[in-house]
PDB file of C-alpha atoms in Angstrom:
ATOM      1  CA  MET F   1     -35.606 -29.780  23.796  1.00  0.00           C
ATOM      2  CA  SER F   2     -33.388 -29.216  26.590  1.00  0.00           C
ATOM      3  CA  ARG F   3     -33.905 -26.149  28.902  1.00  0.00           C
ATOM      4  CA  THR F   4     -29.569 -25.233  27.834  1.00  0.00           C
ATOM      5  CA  ALA F   5     -30.539 -25.757  23.820  1.00  0.00           C
ATOM      6  CA  ILE F   6     -33.428 -23.724  24.567  1.00  0.00           C
ATOM      7  CA  VAL F   7     -31.450 -20.763  26.234  1.00  0.00           C
ATOM      8  CA  LEU F   8     -28.843 -20.758  23.908  1.00  0.00           C
ATOM      9  CA  ARG F   9     -31.116 -20.881  20.946  1.00  0.00           C
ATOM     10  CA  VAL F  10     -32.887 -17.638  22.781  1.00  0.00           C
ATOM     11  CA  PHE F  11     -29.645 -16.156  23.054  1.00  0.00           C
ATOM     12  CA  SER F  12     -27.723 -16.536  19.540  1.00  0.00           C
ATOM     13  CA  ALA F  13     -31.568 -15.173  18.748  1.00  0.00           C
ATOM     14  CA  ILE F  14     -30.476 -11.807  20.486  1.00  0.00           C
ATOM     15  CA  LEU F  15     -27.168 -11.842  19.449  1.00  0.00           C
ATOM     16  CA  LEU F  16     -27.821 -11.961  15.470  1.00  0.00           C
ATOM     17  CA  LEU F  17     -31.011  -9.201  16.739  1.00  0.00           C
ATOM     18  CA  ALA F  18     -28.516  -6.622  17.821  1.00  0.00           C
ATOM     19  CA  VAL F  19     -25.889  -7.549  15.327  1.00  0.00           C
ATOM     20  CA  ALA F  20     -28.792  -6.423  12.475  1.00  0.00           C
ATOM     21  CA  SER F  21     -30.007  -3.936  14.795  1.00  0.00           C
ATOM     22  CA  THR F  22     -26.423  -2.168  14.659  1.00  0.00           C
ATOM     23  CA  ALA F  23     -26.289  -2.140  10.811  1.00  0.00           C
ATOM     24  CA  ALA F  24     -29.738  -0.921  10.071  1.00  0.00           C
ATOM     25  CA  ALA F  25     -28.294   2.150  12.381  1.00  0.00           C
ATOM     26  CA  ALA F  26     -24.302   2.465  11.123  1.00  0.00           C
ATOM     27  CA  LYS F  27     -25.014   3.853   7.595  1.00  0.00           C
ATOM     28  CA  PRO F  28     -23.169   6.850   6.688  1.00  0.00           C
ATOM     29  CA  HIS F  29     -23.118   6.814   3.762  1.00  0.00           C
ATOM     30  CA  ARG F  30     -25.733   5.639   0.428  1.00  0.00           C
ATOM     31  CA  LYS F  31     -25.449   2.070  -1.882  1.00  0.00           C
ATOM     32  CA  GLY F  32     -24.064   3.025  -4.634  1.00  0.00           C
ATOM     33  CA  GLU F  33     -22.719   6.321  -3.302  1.00  0.00           C
ATOM     34  CA  THR F  34     -19.183   6.975  -4.142  1.00  0.00           C
ATOM     35  CA  ILE F  35     -16.384   7.934  -2.237  1.00  0.00           C
ATOM     36  CA  THR F  36     -13.862   9.865  -3.352  1.00  0.00           C
ATOM     37  CA  VAL F  37      -9.585   9.649  -1.452  1.00  0.00           C
ATOM     38  CA  SER F  38      -7.256  11.659  -3.281  1.00  0.00           C
ATOM     39  CA  GLY F  39      -4.234  13.786  -2.159  1.00  0.00           C
ATOM     40  CA  ARG F  40      -0.367  13.665  -2.275  1.00  0.00           C
ATOM     41  CA  VAL F  41       2.483  11.092  -1.820  1.00  0.00           C
ATOM     42  CA  ILE F  42       6.275  14.011  -0.584  1.00  0.00           C
ATOM     43  CA  ASP F  43       9.421  12.609   0.193  1.00  0.00           C
ATOM     44  CA  GLY F  44      10.497  13.168   3.230  1.00  0.00           C
ATOM     45  CA  ASP F  45      11.549  16.861   2.269  1.00  0.00           C
ATOM     46  CA  GLY F  46       8.734  17.538   1.836  1.00  0.00           C
ATOM     47  CA  GLU F  47       9.661  17.098  -2.050  1.00  0.00           C
ATOM     48  CA  PRO F  48       6.728  15.695  -4.532  1.00  0.00           C
ATOM     49  CA  LEU F  49       6.826  12.051  -5.317  1.00  0.00           C
ATOM     50  CA  ALA F  50       5.700  11.339  -9.292  1.00  0.00           C
ATOM     51  CA  GLY F  51       4.575   8.101 -10.590  1.00  0.00           C
ATOM     52  CA  VAL F  52       4.059   6.381  -7.745  1.00  0.00           C
ATOM     53  CA  PRO F  53       1.469   3.906  -6.970  1.00  0.00           C
ATOM     54  CA  VAL F  54      -0.955   4.555  -4.410  1.00  0.00           C
ATOM     55  CA  LEU F  55      -3.543   1.562  -3.288  1.00  0.00           C
ATOM     56  CA  LEU F  56      -6.955   1.890  -1.363  1.00  0.00           C
ATOM     57  CA  GLU F  57      -6.964  -1.636   0.648  1.00  0.00           C
ATOM     58  CA  VAL F  58     -10.530  -1.967   1.695  1.00  0.00           C
ATOM     59  CA  SER F  59     -11.233  -4.759   3.592  1.00  0.00           C
ATOM     60  CA  ARG F  60     -13.971  -5.815   5.859  1.00  0.00           C
ATOM     61  CA  GLU F  61     -12.651  -6.643   9.981  1.00  0.00           C
ATOM     62  CA  ALA F  62     -16.127  -9.057  11.911  1.00  0.00           C
ATOM     63  CA  PHE F  63     -16.816 -10.925  15.389  1.00  0.00           C
ATOM     64  CA  ARG F  64     -16.553 -14.429  13.739  1.00  0.00           C
ATOM     65  CA  LEU F  65     -18.683 -17.334  16.387  1.00  0.00           C
ATOM     66  CA  ARG F  66     -17.299 -19.908  15.021  1.00  0.00           C
ATOM     67  CA  HIS F  67     -14.130 -18.857  16.053  1.00  0.00           C
ATOM     68  CA  LEU F  68     -14.377 -17.019  18.867  1.00  0.00           C
ATOM     69  CA  ARG F  69     -12.260 -13.535  17.364  1.00  0.00           C
ATOM     70  CA  ARG F  70     -12.333 -11.252  14.965  1.00  0.00           C
ATOM     71  CA  GLU F  71     -11.030 -11.753  11.726  1.00  0.00           C
ATOM     72  CA  THR F  72     -10.091  -9.321   8.546  1.00  0.00           C
ATOM     73  CA  ARG F  73     -11.282 -10.685   4.937  1.00  0.00           C
ATOM     74  CA  PRO F  74      -8.525 -10.902   2.474  1.00  0.00           C
ATOM     75  CA  PRO F  75      -8.696  -6.858   1.144  1.00  0.00           C
ATOM     76  CA  VAL F  76     -10.033  -5.103  -2.289  1.00  0.00           C
ATOM     77  CA  ARG F  77      -7.715  -3.252  -4.054  1.00  0.00           C
ATOM     78  CA  ILE F  78      -7.665  -0.182  -6.414  1.00  0.00           C
ATOM     79  CA  ALA F  79      -4.610   1.177  -7.566  1.00  0.00           C
ATOM     80  CA  GLY F  80      -3.934   4.182  -9.228  1.00  0.00           C
ATOM     81  CA  ARG F  81      -0.636   6.530  -9.809  1.00  0.00           C
ATOM     82  CA  THR F  82       0.388  10.154  -8.586  1.00  0.00           C
ATOM     83  CA  ASP F  83       0.915  12.663 -11.667  1.00  0.00           C
ATOM     84  CA  GLU F  84       4.178  15.362 -12.362  1.00  0.00           C
ATOM     85  CA  ARG F  85       2.538  16.957  -8.242  1.00  0.00           C
ATOM     86  CA  GLY F  86       3.054  13.570  -6.361  1.00  0.00           C
ATOM     87  CA  ALA F  87      -1.037  13.494  -6.553  1.00  0.00           C
ATOM     88  CA  PHE F  88      -3.937  11.069  -6.489  1.00  0.00           C
ATOM     89  CA  SER F  89      -6.964  10.183  -6.756  1.00  0.00           C
ATOM     90  CA  LEU F  90      -9.279   6.928  -6.207  1.00  0.00           C
ATOM     91  CA  GLU F  91     -13.136   6.580  -5.378  1.00  0.00           C
ATOM     92  CA  TRP F  92     -14.931   3.830  -3.955  1.00  0.00           C
ATOM     93  CA  ILE F  93     -18.341   2.992  -4.913  1.00  0.00           C
ATOM     94  CA  TRP F  94     -20.218   2.497  -0.999  1.00  0.00           C
ATOM     95  CA  ASP F  95     -21.278  -1.039  -0.576  1.00  0.00           C
ATOM     96  CA  GLY F  96     -22.396  -0.939   2.472  1.00  0.00           C
ATOM     97  CA  TYR F  97     -20.266  -5.077   3.724  1.00  0.00           C
ATOM     98  CA  HIS F  98     -16.921  -3.554   3.340  1.00  0.00           C
ATOM     99  CA  ASN F  99     -15.739  -1.232   7.586  1.00  0.00           C
ATOM    100  CA  ARG F 100     -12.301  -0.429   7.113  1.00  0.00           C
ATOM    101  CA  PHE F 101     -10.570   1.281   4.642  1.00  0.00           C
ATOM    102  CA  ALA F 102      -6.358   2.390   4.233  1.00  0.00           C
ATOM    103  CA  LEU F 103      -4.642   4.705   1.861  1.00  0.00           C
ATOM    104  CA  LEU F 104      -1.425   2.492   0.713  1.00  0.00           C
ATOM    105  CA  VAL F 105       1.741   3.646  -1.056  1.00  0.00           C
ATOM    106  CA  ALA F 106       3.352   0.313  -1.759  1.00  0.00           C
ATOM    107  CA  LEU F 107       5.377  -1.394  -4.491  1.00  0.00           C
ATOM    108  CA  GLN F 108       3.743  -5.016  -5.553  1.00  0.00           C
ATOM    109  CA  GLU F 109       5.875  -8.054  -4.403  1.00  0.00           C
ATOM    110  CA  GLU F 110       5.440 -11.679  -4.880  1.00  0.00           C
ATOM    111  CA  GLY F 111       2.195 -13.336  -5.046  1.00  0.00           C
ATOM    112  CA  ASP F 112       0.064 -11.034  -3.059  1.00  0.00           C
ATOM    113  CA  ALA F 113       3.004  -9.693  -0.834  1.00  0.00           C
ATOM    114  CA  LEU F 114       3.154  -6.435  -0.440  1.00  0.00           C
ATOM    115  CA  GLU F 115       6.428  -4.239   0.420  1.00  0.00           C
ATOM    116  CA  VAL F 116       5.186  -0.787   1.864  1.00  0.00           C
ATOM    117  CA  PHE F 117       6.903   2.152   2.337  1.00  0.00           C
ATOM    118  CA  ALA F 118       3.770   4.528   4.162  1.00  0.00           C
ATOM    119  CA  ARG F 119       0.236   3.364   4.611  1.00  0.00           C
ATOM    120  CA  HIS F 120      -2.816   5.652   6.304  1.00  0.00           C
ATOM    121  CA  ASP F 121      -6.039   4.554   7.945  1.00  0.00           C
ATOM    122  CA  LEU F 122      -8.914   6.253   7.186  1.00  0.00           C
ATOM    123  CA  SER F 123     -11.656   4.174   9.040  1.00  0.00           C
ATOM    124  CA  THR F 124     -12.698   6.994  11.028  1.00  0.00           C
ATOM    125  CA  GLU F 125     -13.275   9.897   8.375  1.00  0.00           C
ATOM    126  CA  ILE F 126     -14.281   7.334   5.498  1.00  0.00           C
ATOM    127  CA  LEU F 127     -17.461   5.048   8.585  1.00  0.00           C
ATOM    128  CA  GLY F 128     -18.212   8.468  10.343  1.00  0.00           C
ATOM    129  CA  GLY F 129     -19.603   9.814   6.616  1.00  0.00           C
ATOM    130  CA  GLN F 130     -17.307  11.467   4.636  1.00  0.00           C
ATOM    131  CA  GLY F 131     -18.068  11.388   1.556  1.00  0.00           C
ATOM    132  CA  ALA F 132     -13.914  13.009   0.039  1.00  0.00           C
ATOM    133  CA  VAL F 133     -11.471  12.134   2.057  1.00  0.00           C
ATOM    134  CA  THR F 134      -7.427  13.721   1.673  1.00  0.00           C
ATOM    135  CA  THR F 135      -4.899  13.198   2.414  1.00  0.00           C
ATOM    136  CA  VAL F 136      -0.864  13.229   2.507  1.00  0.00           C
ATOM    137  CA  LEU F 137       1.871  10.789   2.821  1.00  0.00           C
ATOM    138  CA  THR F 138       4.537  11.045   3.782  1.00  0.00           C
ATOM    139  CA  VAL F 139       7.712   8.446   2.260  1.00  0.00           C
ATOM    140  CA  PRO F 140      10.816   9.042   4.450  1.00  0.00           C
ATOM    141  CA  ASP F 141      14.144   7.378   1.879  1.00  0.00           C
ATOM    142  CA  ALA F 142      11.784   7.230  -1.394  1.00  0.00           C
ATOM    143  CA  SER F 143      15.075   6.125  -3.483  1.00  0.00           C
ATOM    144  CA  LEU F 144      13.385   2.957  -4.368  1.00  0.00           C
ATOM    145  CA  LEU F 145       9.983   4.588  -5.156  1.00  0.00           C
ATOM    146  CA  ARG F 146      11.513   6.679  -7.513  1.00  0.00           C
ATOM    147  CA  TRP F 147      14.007   4.100  -9.709  1.00  0.00           C
ATOM    148  CA  ALA F 148       9.844   2.160  -9.927  1.00  0.00           C
ATOM    149  CA  ALA F 149       8.687   5.104 -11.380  1.00  0.00           C
ATOM    150  CA  ARG F 150      11.412   5.051 -13.627  1.00  0.00           C
ATOM    151  CA  LEU F 151      11.090   1.500 -14.579  1.00  0.00           C
ATOM    152  CA  GLU F 152       7.514   1.987 -14.901  1.00  0.00           C
ATOM    153  CA  ALA F 153       8.426   5.233 -17.013  1.00  0.00           C
ATOM    154  CA  GLY F 154      10.648   2.707 -19.040  1.00  0.00           C
ATOM    155  CA  ARG F 155      13.107   5.386 -18.397  1.00  0.00           C
ATOM    156  CA  LEU F 156      16.062   3.339 -17.781  1.00  0.00           C
ATOM    157  CA  SER F 157      19.549   3.431 -19.321  1.00  0.00           C
ATOM    158  CA  ASP F 158      20.682   1.125 -21.755  1.00  0.00           C
ATOM    159  CA  ASP F 159      22.788  -1.099 -18.883  1.00  0.00           C
ATOM    160  CA  GLU F 160      20.599  -0.726 -16.270  1.00  0.00           C
ATOM    161  CA  ARG F 161      18.093  -2.490 -17.507  1.00  0.00           C
ATOM    162  CA  ARG F 162      20.362  -4.850 -18.436  1.00  0.00           C
ATOM    163  CA  VAL F 163      21.318  -5.005 -14.710  1.00  0.00           C
ATOM    164  CA  TYR F 164      17.440  -5.556 -13.457  1.00  0.00           C
ATOM    165  CA  ALA F 165      16.822  -8.410 -16.351  1.00  0.00           C
ATOM    166  CA  ARG F 166      19.447 -10.253 -14.736  1.00  0.00           C
ATOM    167  CA  MET F 167      18.498  -9.543 -11.152  1.00  0.00           C
ATOM    168  CA  GLY F 168      15.224  -7.753 -10.872  1.00  0.00           C
ATOM    169  CA  ARG F 169      14.317  -5.075  -8.222  1.00  0.00           C
ATOM    170  CA  PRO F 170      17.055  -3.726  -5.796  1.00  0.00           C
ATOM    171  CA  GLU F 171      16.644  -4.299  -2.381  1.00  0.00           C
ATOM    172  CA  ARG F 172      17.825  -1.094  -1.777  1.00  0.00           C
ATOM    173  CA  VAL F 173      18.882   2.281  -3.950  1.00  0.00           C
ATOM    174  CA  ASP F 174      21.163   5.157  -2.957  1.00  0.00           C
ATOM    175  CA  VAL F 175      21.529   8.047  -4.697  1.00  0.00           C
ATOM    176  CA  SER F 176      23.481  11.064  -5.304  1.00  0.00           C
ATOM    177  CA  ARG F 177      24.484  13.889  -7.010  1.00  0.00           C
ATOM    178  CA  ARG F 178      28.642  15.194  -6.869  1.00  0.00           C
ATOM    179  CA  ASP F 179      29.309  16.679  -9.076  1.00  0.00           C
ATOM    180  CA  GLU F 180      26.900  16.814 -11.434  1.00  0.00           C
ATOM    181  CA  VAL F 181      27.276  13.287 -12.497  1.00  0.00           C
ATOM    182  CA  THR F 182      24.608  10.818 -10.497  1.00  0.00           C
ATOM    183  CA  ASP F 183      25.506   8.059  -8.490  1.00  0.00           C
ATOM    184  CA  SER F 184      23.304   5.404  -7.754  1.00  0.00           C
ATOM    185  CA  SER F 185      23.879   1.971  -5.994  1.00  0.00           C
ATOM    186  CA  TRP F 186      21.348  -1.369  -6.231  1.00  0.00           C
ATOM    187  CA  TRP F 187      21.946  -3.661  -4.046  1.00  0.00           C
ATOM    188  CA  TYR F 188      21.108  -6.528  -3.285  1.00  0.00           C
ATOM    189  CA  PHE F 189      21.378  -7.937  -0.065  1.00  0.00           C
ATOM    190  CA  ALA F 190      20.323 -11.520  -0.441  1.00  0.00           C
ATOM    191  CA  ARG F 191      22.684 -12.324  -3.255  1.00  0.00           C
ATOM    192  CA  GLY F 192      25.116 -10.162  -2.399  1.00  0.00           C
ATOM    193  CA  LYS F 193      25.756  -8.059  -5.107  1.00  0.00           C
ATOM    194  CA  VAL F 194      25.776  -4.557  -5.539  1.00  0.00           C
ATOM    195  CA  PHE F 195      25.946  -2.364  -8.854  1.00  0.00           C
ATOM    196  CA  ARG F 196      27.590   1.026  -9.008  1.00  0.00           C
ATOM    197  CA  PHE F 197      26.130   3.507 -11.999  1.00  0.00           C
ATOM    198  CA  PHE F 198      27.409   7.177 -13.770  1.00  0.00           C
ATOM    199  CA  ASP F 199      24.979   8.738 -14.884  1.00  0.00           C
ATOM    200  CA  GLY F 200      22.660   5.888 -15.335  1.00  0.00           C
ATOM    201  CA  THR F 201      26.510   3.352 -16.959  1.00  0.00           C
ATOM    202  CA  LEU F 202      27.472   0.744 -15.767  1.00  0.00           C
ATOM    203  CA  ALA F 203      30.021   1.742 -13.273  1.00  0.00           C
ATOM    204  CA  GLU F 204      30.978  -0.552 -10.517  1.00  0.00           C
ATOM    205  CA  GLU F 205      29.695  -4.978  -9.958  1.00  0.00           C
ATOM    206  CA  MET F 206      30.984  -5.911  -6.455  1.00  0.00           C
ATOM    207  CA  ASP F 207      29.973  -8.956  -4.852  1.00  0.00           C
ATOM    208  CA  PHE F 208      30.012  -9.163  -0.770  1.00  0.00           C
ATOM    209  CA  GLU F 209      29.023 -12.369   2.034  1.00  0.00           C
ATOM    210  CA  PRO F 210      25.093 -11.889   1.369  1.00  0.00           C
ATOM    211  CA  VAL F 211      23.194 -10.621   4.050  1.00  0.00           C
ATOM    212  CA  GLU F 212      19.558  -9.455   5.510  1.00  0.00           C
ATOM    213  CA  PRO F 213      18.426  -6.098   4.829  1.00  0.00           C
ATOM    214  CA  ILE F 214      19.187  -3.980   6.540  1.00  0.00           C
ATOM    215  CA  GLU F 215      15.418  -1.339   6.886  1.00  0.00           C
TER     216      GLU F 215
END
């Protein structure tokens, strides 16, 4: 065996020992311990958001010698919904493997893709030994989330259900109240369509030149 090969083997052994020692020393929780994450979801005015999805996203980030960079493994997601007070509670069983934790308020898109409305990283708290973490997530513009909550609860009107069956989820929802009437517009930017409802009754269907969604 060449001297270079011996040096590389010794270096690899030292590196593995250092990693193992660090992992052994860093045990913020017992294996099998329940980590509880709870809190509330509110809109930009501080009002609670009921029936909206909250995800605890758990993943592992580690340095890959083969690629000489840090990589994040595909996440595991624990799902829940807020109650009428906008409150939620999620649990994770500590396994000692995953080391990245985040709370998301998000809607599922195609495949594993998510449309994220709010995100809060919990890695510092959980890796720091906290077994119960409480936080508040704020969604400045919650119109689309409220629309999704109505869909989930089966509270769309007949006209709204027909448009949803035809067009799918809108890219944006604008809602206002005038003279005790709820005026809502569903925007489909990529398809050049907008549907306007008064108290759930379809009032207008308008076409325009398809555009990219406005953030």
